[in-house]
Amino acid sequence: MNTTEQVVGVDDLTVSYRTGSGANARQVDVLKNVSVSLERGRVLGLVGESGSGKSTLAGALLGSLRSTSFISGGTVSVAGNDVFALGSAELRRFRINEVAMVPQNAGNALTPTMKIREQIAESLHGLRGDKRAQRERAEELLRLVRLPNPRAALDRYPHQFSGGQQQRIGIAIALASDPTVLVLDEPTTGLDVVTQAAILDLLLDLQRSRSMSMVIVSHDLGVIDKMCSDVAVLRMGEIVEFGGVRQVLGSPGHPYTRGLIASVPRIDRPGIPPSLDHQALDADAEWVQSDEVTLRVAPVDAPVVLSVRDLSVDYRRRPVAGTGPTVQGVSFDVAAGEIVALVGESGSGKSTIATTIAGLQRPAAGSITLAGAGAAAGAGRRAAGAGGGAGSAARGGGAPLAATVARRSKAERQAVQLIFQNADTSLNPRKSVEAAIQRPIDLFKVRGASVAGALSDVELPGSYSERLPGQLSGGERQRVGIARAISAQPQLVLADEIVSALDVSVQSSILRLVDTLATSKQIGFLFITHDLAVVRAIADRVIVLYLGRIVEEGTVEQIFANVSHPYTRLLLDAVIELGDEHSDTLEKVADEVPLAPPEHGCPFASRCPIVRDVCLTVTPPDLAVSETHHITCHATLPELIHEPAFVAA
Amino acid sequence: MTAVTVSSRFTQNRASARRVVRSILSSKSATVGFGLVILQIILAIFAPVLTPYNPTTNDAMSALADPSGAHLLGADALGRDILTRTLYGGQYALTVSFAATVITVALGSLIAGIAAFRGGIVDEVITRVLDSILAIPAILSLLVIVTVFGSGQWVIVFAAVVVYTGGVTRVVRAAILDVLSKDFITAARARGEGMFSILLREVFPNVLDVILVEFAMRASWIVLLISSLSFLGFGANPPTPDWGLMVAENRNLMAIAPLSTVAPIVALATLIVGLNLAADGLAKSFGIDRMKEVLG
C-alpha cells in the first residue's frame, strides 16, 4: 500500500448560505477558502469552538450539506472522487464504499424501533438478502468494537444499551462497509471520562490494525492530541493553523491556537486559566494571550450555610431485590463563600442531590439545614419532617428545611437559588433579560437589589436589560442565568454543570465570575460537574460521588494528591489532556457504571481493582486520611497511595 | 425605569406582531383568508347601514320577489329581503361562534395547563375524561344537550364548548408539556411560584402561537356546527336571521327562488374557507405543523 497516497483533499473550499430577502439579502460564508489534506492511514483532527464550521467541513467530506447551504468555491476530493461533482447514484455508491460517519450522539442516531442486527444489516450492502451471512458479519463487527456479549446484543433494541455501548454500535455500523475514510463527529462528547477513554482506545486500536484514515471533529484538545496525527484549527470558518499535531499543539504559531490552549483548565494545574479574548484577537493579529491563572483562595473559618445530613433519595416505587436507594447516607457542609464541587459520572446522583436541596425532589430520609434563613423562618412553620427523622440540627443553628418547596418559607426559598447547565432553556424565550432578573427581586421583595446592579455583577452592560434571550450568545445567556440567581441575594447557589455546554474560551470567564461572586458576596456554591479539570480550577473542597454514595471528600489539593479512593483514581487516570503521554491505555476495568447501586457493601465493588470479599457485603468505613480528607473504603491507607500523577505547579 | 420597561415591551410586542403580519401577507392564501374574515366582520357590523330593510319585518307585497333594484337578491316567501337577512345573519353567526370559540379555547387551554402541570393522577383523569367525551359522536352529544336544555344561543354555545374543549386540551397540553421540561420552569418552581403564576407568566406566552392557531381552526368548526344545528331546527328560532335557519326555511323554494338558499350558503362557505385559510396562514407564520394539529 502506498503510504503517502492522499485520501482526503479539500481545496480552497467555501460553503455559504444566503440570508435575508430583497435589499437585505447577503451571502454568509460558513467555510472560507478551506484547504486540508490527509494521507492514507493518518488521522486528521478538526478542532474549533462552536460555530467554527468544523461539523460543516466534516459533512462536506460525505457530500452532505445543510439544505440551505451551497458550495460557492473549491473542491472536495475523497479517495479519488470529486465529491460535489458526483451524480446522485455515484454519490450513493461513494457513500457506501468510501466514507462512513459516526454521529455525535449515537443514541439519537440509532432507530429506536429496530433491532441492532437490522440496523447493521442496512449497511451490509454486499450481503443483501443473505440473512445468515448478515448475522455472522454483524456479530463479528460487534466483537470488533468490544461490545459485551455480541451474540445476544444482535436481537436487542438501542434503548437497552448505555451511552457508551450505543456509541460502540454506531462505530460498528460505520465500519460495516469497510470505509476508506471514517468521519467521527465529536465521538465522545457527552460520555463519561472512563467511557470516553475506553472508546478512544478502541478507535486507536481499530485505526492502527486496519490502517484506516480517520477525520475526528472535536472541541476537546486532549482528545485531538491523543488521537490525531494532523490537526486543523478552525475559527469562524477559516483554518488558522494546519499541520502535524505535535507541531501545531506543541508549539502553536497562531495566537488563536495559543489562546485556545491556554484557556483550557487542567487537572495538573490549579487556578482558573485566562479566557480567550476574541476582540483583542480581531483587533491585533499579533495579540499575545497572557497565561496568567487566577488562583482561587478558599475562605477561612466561614460560617456554614448548608448542612446535609444522611440524605437518602429513592426513585424506586417498590424495593427491587439487590439494589439500594439512588442516593444514600450523603452528608456534607457548604460554608459561606465556599465553592464545593460535587463530582461524579452520569448517574452518580449529583443532580438528584441538588434538586432535593432545592425542594423539587422529596428525600426518603435525612435532613437539609440552612443557616440563618431556616432559623428566622422556622419559628412560624411546623418542622415538616419528610419521611425520615428530622435529623440532628446541624451547626449554623437553622431548622431543617421542609421537604418540598411549597412548604418552605419565602426566606428559605430566597436563600437557595439555581443555575442550570443549558443556558438555552434556562431563560424564558418570551421574556426580556430585565423581566427574568426582576422577577425574583419582586417575588422576594429584595431590598437594595436592582436589575442594573445584577447585570453589572455579572459584567454585562445595562443596555442588555431590554434584550430577549434569543439575542444573546451562549455565554451571555449563562451570565443572565447567574444574574437571576444572585439578584435574590441567596446564601447558597446550586450550580448544575453550568460550564459544560460552553466553549472553553467562555468557560474560563464564567468560572472567574463564579469565583468573584462567591468571595465578594459570601455565597456558598455547590458546584456540580463531571469535569475534573474544572474542579481543580474552581473548587475549594471536593466531594466524589459514586452511585449516590460519597466515596471521597477532601480539599481540592487532597483530592488531586497521591492518596485516593480507587474510583477517584480511575477518574483521574481516565482524563485525557493535551501534552499527556498518550501511549499508556487505561487499565482494563469495566467502563460501564452499573444501572443501580447494590443493596449492601461498597457501591464501587463491581469495578474496583482492589476489591475483596468484605466489600460485597459490608458498607465500607470512613477512613480519615487527615482531618479534612475522608475516604470511604475497606482498604488500608497504604493501599490507596498511588503515584502522584499530577505534581502541583 | 418602568417607563423604559413598558416602552421596550411595547416595541417588542409590536415588532413580533409586525413579523406575523408580514409573514401572513407574504402568503397569498393567508391574505385571502384574513381578507374574507375581515370582510364578513365589516359586513355584519355595518348591516343596518348597508340595507334599508328590517330583517324580520314581513312584506306581503314583495313575497318571493325576483332580484331587482329594490331587492338585489330578491325576497323570501314572507317578503323579507334576502340580502338583508344574509347580512344580519352574519351578526348572529359571528357573535355566537366568537363567544363559543373564546370560551372553548380559554377553557381548553386552562384545563390543559392544569393537567400538564399537575401531572400524575390529575393528568390521567382529565385526559381520560376528555378522551371519552371525544369518543362520543359530536352530533349525538349535541342532540342530548339540546333536548335537555332546549334551544337558544347560550345552549348552542354550551354545546360547542362541550364538543370541542377536549380537542383543544389535547393539542395545547402537548405543547405545554414541551415547555414544562425547560429549565426556566424549574427555576420558577424552585422560587416557589404557584401553579397559576407559572402557567400565566412562563408557560402560556410560550404556547400562544399554538393557542391562536387553535382559535382560528376551532372557530371555523364552530361556525359550521352552529349553522348545522340551526338547519336542524335546534339553534336559532324563527324569525331570527340565521344562515342555517334560512337554508332550512327556504329549501322548499329552491326551484322558485334559488337565491334564498344560495345566498346564506355562499356566506357560510366563504366564512369557513376564510377561517381555514387564516388558520393555515397563522400556523405557517408560527412554524406549527397544521397536519399534526388536525390529527391530534
PDB file of N, CA and C in Angstrom, chain A residues 425 429, chain B residues 112 116-117 170-186 189 202-203 206-207 209-210 292:
ATOM      1  N   THR A 425     -32.304  26.811  27.645  1.00  0.00           N
ATOM      2  CA  THR A 425     -33.634  26.554  28.179  1.00  0.00           C
ATOM      3  C   THR A 425     -33.813  27.139  29.571  1.00  0.00           C
ATOM      4  N   PRO A 429     -37.883  32.265  26.629  1.00  0.00           N
ATOM      5  CA  PRO A 429     -37.564  32.959  25.377  1.00  0.00           C
ATOM      6  C   PRO A 429     -38.467  34.158  25.103  1.00  0.00           C
TER       7      PRO A 429
ATOM      8  N   ALA B 112     -55.814  22.206  30.024  1.00  0.00           N
ATOM      9  CA  ALA B 112     -54.557  21.634  29.535  1.00  0.00           C
ATOM     10  C   ALA B 112     -53.411  22.016  30.463  1.00  0.00           C
ATOM     11  N   ALA B 116     -51.296  19.282  32.558  1.00  0.00           N
ATOM     12  CA  ALA B 116     -49.872  19.116  32.267  1.00  0.00           C
ATOM     13  C   ALA B 116     -49.040  19.453  33.500  1.00  0.00           C
ATOM     14  N   PHE B 117     -49.417  20.522  34.200  1.00  0.00           N
ATOM     15  CA  PHE B 117     -48.608  20.966  35.335  1.00  0.00           C
ATOM     16  C   PHE B 117     -48.700  19.998  36.500  1.00  0.00           C
ATOM     17  N   ARG B 170     -56.215  18.608  24.272  1.00  0.00           N
ATOM     18  CA  ARG B 170     -55.209  17.666  23.769  1.00  0.00           C
ATOM     19  C   ARG B 170     -54.031  18.372  23.118  1.00  0.00           C
ATOM     20  N   VAL B 171     -54.361  19.272  22.184  1.00  0.00           N
ATOM     21  CA  VAL B 171     -53.302  19.942  21.416  1.00  0.00           C
ATOM     22  C   VAL B 171     -52.468  20.852  22.319  1.00  0.00           C
ATOM     23  N   VAL B 172     -53.161  21.668  23.132  1.00  0.00           N
ATOM     24  CA  VAL B 172     -52.437  22.631  23.967  1.00  0.00           C
ATOM     25  C   VAL B 172     -51.633  21.916  25.054  1.00  0.00           C
ATOM     26  N   ARG B 173     -52.176  20.832  25.589  1.00  0.00           N
ATOM     27  CA  ARG B 173     -51.458  20.082  26.626  1.00  0.00           C
ATOM     28  C   ARG B 173     -50.120  19.572  26.090  1.00  0.00           C
ATOM     29  N   ALA B 174     -50.140  19.052  24.872  1.00  0.00           N
ATOM     30  CA  ALA B 174     -48.892  18.544  24.286  1.00  0.00           C
ATOM     31  C   ALA B 174     -47.861  19.669  24.170  1.00  0.00           C
ATOM     32  N   ALA B 175     -48.335  20.858  23.738  1.00  0.00           N
ATOM     33  CA  ALA B 175     -47.406  21.988  23.599  1.00  0.00           C
ATOM     34  C   ALA B 175     -46.874  22.415  24.967  1.00  0.00           C
ATOM     35  N   ILE B 176     -47.737  22.396  25.986  1.00  0.00           N
ATOM     36  CA  ILE B 176     -47.327  22.830  27.330  1.00  0.00           C
ATOM     37  C   ILE B 176     -46.325  21.854  27.934  1.00  0.00           C
ATOM     38  N   LEU B 177     -46.542  20.554  27.719  1.00  0.00           N
ATOM     39  CA  LEU B 177     -45.611  19.556  28.262  1.00  0.00           C
ATOM     40  C   LEU B 177     -44.195  19.830  27.776  1.00  0.00           C
ATOM     41  N   ASP B 178     -44.105  20.246  26.516  1.00  0.00           N
ATOM     42  CA  ASP B 178     -42.797  20.553  25.945  1.00  0.00           C
ATOM     43  C   ASP B 178     -42.142  21.720  26.692  1.00  0.00           C
ATOM     44  N   VAL B 179     -42.938  22.763  26.978  1.00  0.00           N
ATOM     45  CA  VAL B 179     -42.396  23.937  27.674  1.00  0.00           C
ATOM     46  C   VAL B 179     -42.042  23.597  29.128  1.00  0.00           C
ATOM     47  N   LEU B 180     -42.860  22.737  29.759  1.00  0.00           N
ATOM     48  CA  LEU B 180     -42.655  22.451  31.177  1.00  0.00           C
ATOM     49  C   LEU B 180     -41.326  21.757  31.456  1.00  0.00           C
ATOM     50  N   SER B 181     -40.743  21.130  30.433  1.00  0.00           N
ATOM     51  CA  SER B 181     -39.476  20.431  30.667  1.00  0.00           C
ATOM     52  C   SER B 181     -38.298  21.397  30.664  1.00  0.00           C
ATOM     53  N   LYS B 182     -38.538  22.670  30.370  1.00  0.00           N
ATOM     54  CA  LYS B 182     -37.428  23.610  30.262  1.00  0.00           C
ATOM     55  C   LYS B 182     -36.951  24.071  31.650  1.00  0.00           C
ATOM     56  N   ASP B 183     -35.695  24.476  31.693  1.00  0.00           N
ATOM     57  CA  ASP B 183     -35.105  24.851  32.980  1.00  0.00           C
ATOM     58  C   ASP B 183     -35.725  26.107  33.589  1.00  0.00           C
ATOM     59  N   PHE B 184     -36.262  27.024  32.745  1.00  0.00           N
ATOM     60  CA  PHE B 184     -36.815  28.230  33.369  1.00  0.00           C
ATOM     61  C   PHE B 184     -38.060  27.900  34.183  1.00  0.00           C
ATOM     62  N   ILE B 185     -38.708  26.795  33.861  1.00  0.00           N
ATOM     63  CA  ILE B 185     -39.835  26.341  34.678  1.00  0.00           C
ATOM     64  C   ILE B 185     -39.307  25.803  36.018  1.00  0.00           C
ATOM     65  N   THR B 186     -38.227  25.020  35.950  1.00  0.00           N
ATOM     66  CA  THR B 186     -37.602  24.522  37.187  1.00  0.00           C
ATOM     67  C   THR B 186     -37.199  25.691  38.071  1.00  0.00           C
ATOM     68  N   ARG B 189     -40.282  27.029  39.711  1.00  0.00           N
ATOM     69  CA  ARG B 189     -40.730  26.121  40.767  1.00  0.00           C
ATOM     70  C   ARG B 189     -39.851  26.269  42.006  1.00  0.00           C
ATOM     71  N   GLU B 202     -44.943  32.050  32.675  1.00  0.00           N
ATOM     72  CA  GLU B 202     -43.876  31.331  31.973  1.00  0.00           C
ATOM     73  C   GLU B 202     -44.394  30.440  30.843  1.00  0.00           C
ATOM     74  N   VAL B 203     -45.563  29.838  31.043  1.00  0.00           N
ATOM     75  CA  VAL B 203     -45.975  28.806  30.082  1.00  0.00           C
ATOM     76  C   VAL B 203     -46.803  29.380  28.929  1.00  0.00           C
ATOM     77  N   ASN B 206     -45.443  31.111  25.907  1.00  0.00           N
ATOM     78  CA  ASN B 206     -44.671  30.267  25.001  1.00  0.00           C
ATOM     79  C   ASN B 206     -45.531  29.323  24.171  1.00  0.00           C
ATOM     80  N   VAL B 207     -46.832  29.239  24.474  1.00  0.00           N
ATOM     81  CA  VAL B 207     -47.692  28.399  23.638  1.00  0.00           C
ATOM     82  C   VAL B 207     -48.770  29.250  22.971  1.00  0.00           C
ATOM     83  N   ASP B 209     -48.745  30.844  20.285  1.00  0.00           N
ATOM     84  CA  ASP B 209     -48.875  30.558  18.859  1.00  0.00           C
ATOM     85  C   ASP B 209     -49.815  29.379  18.621  1.00  0.00           C
ATOM     86  N   VAL B 210     -49.619  28.327  19.396  1.00  0.00           N
ATOM     87  CA  VAL B 210     -50.472  27.142  19.253  1.00  0.00           C
ATOM     88  C   VAL B 210     -51.921  27.505  19.566  1.00  0.00           C
ATOM     89  N   LYS B 292     -50.346  17.999  12.023  1.00  0.00           N
ATOM     90  CA  LYS B 292     -50.218  17.377  13.329  1.00  0.00           C
ATOM     91  C   LYS B 292     -51.331  17.872  14.253  1.00  0.00           C
TER      92      LYS B 292
END
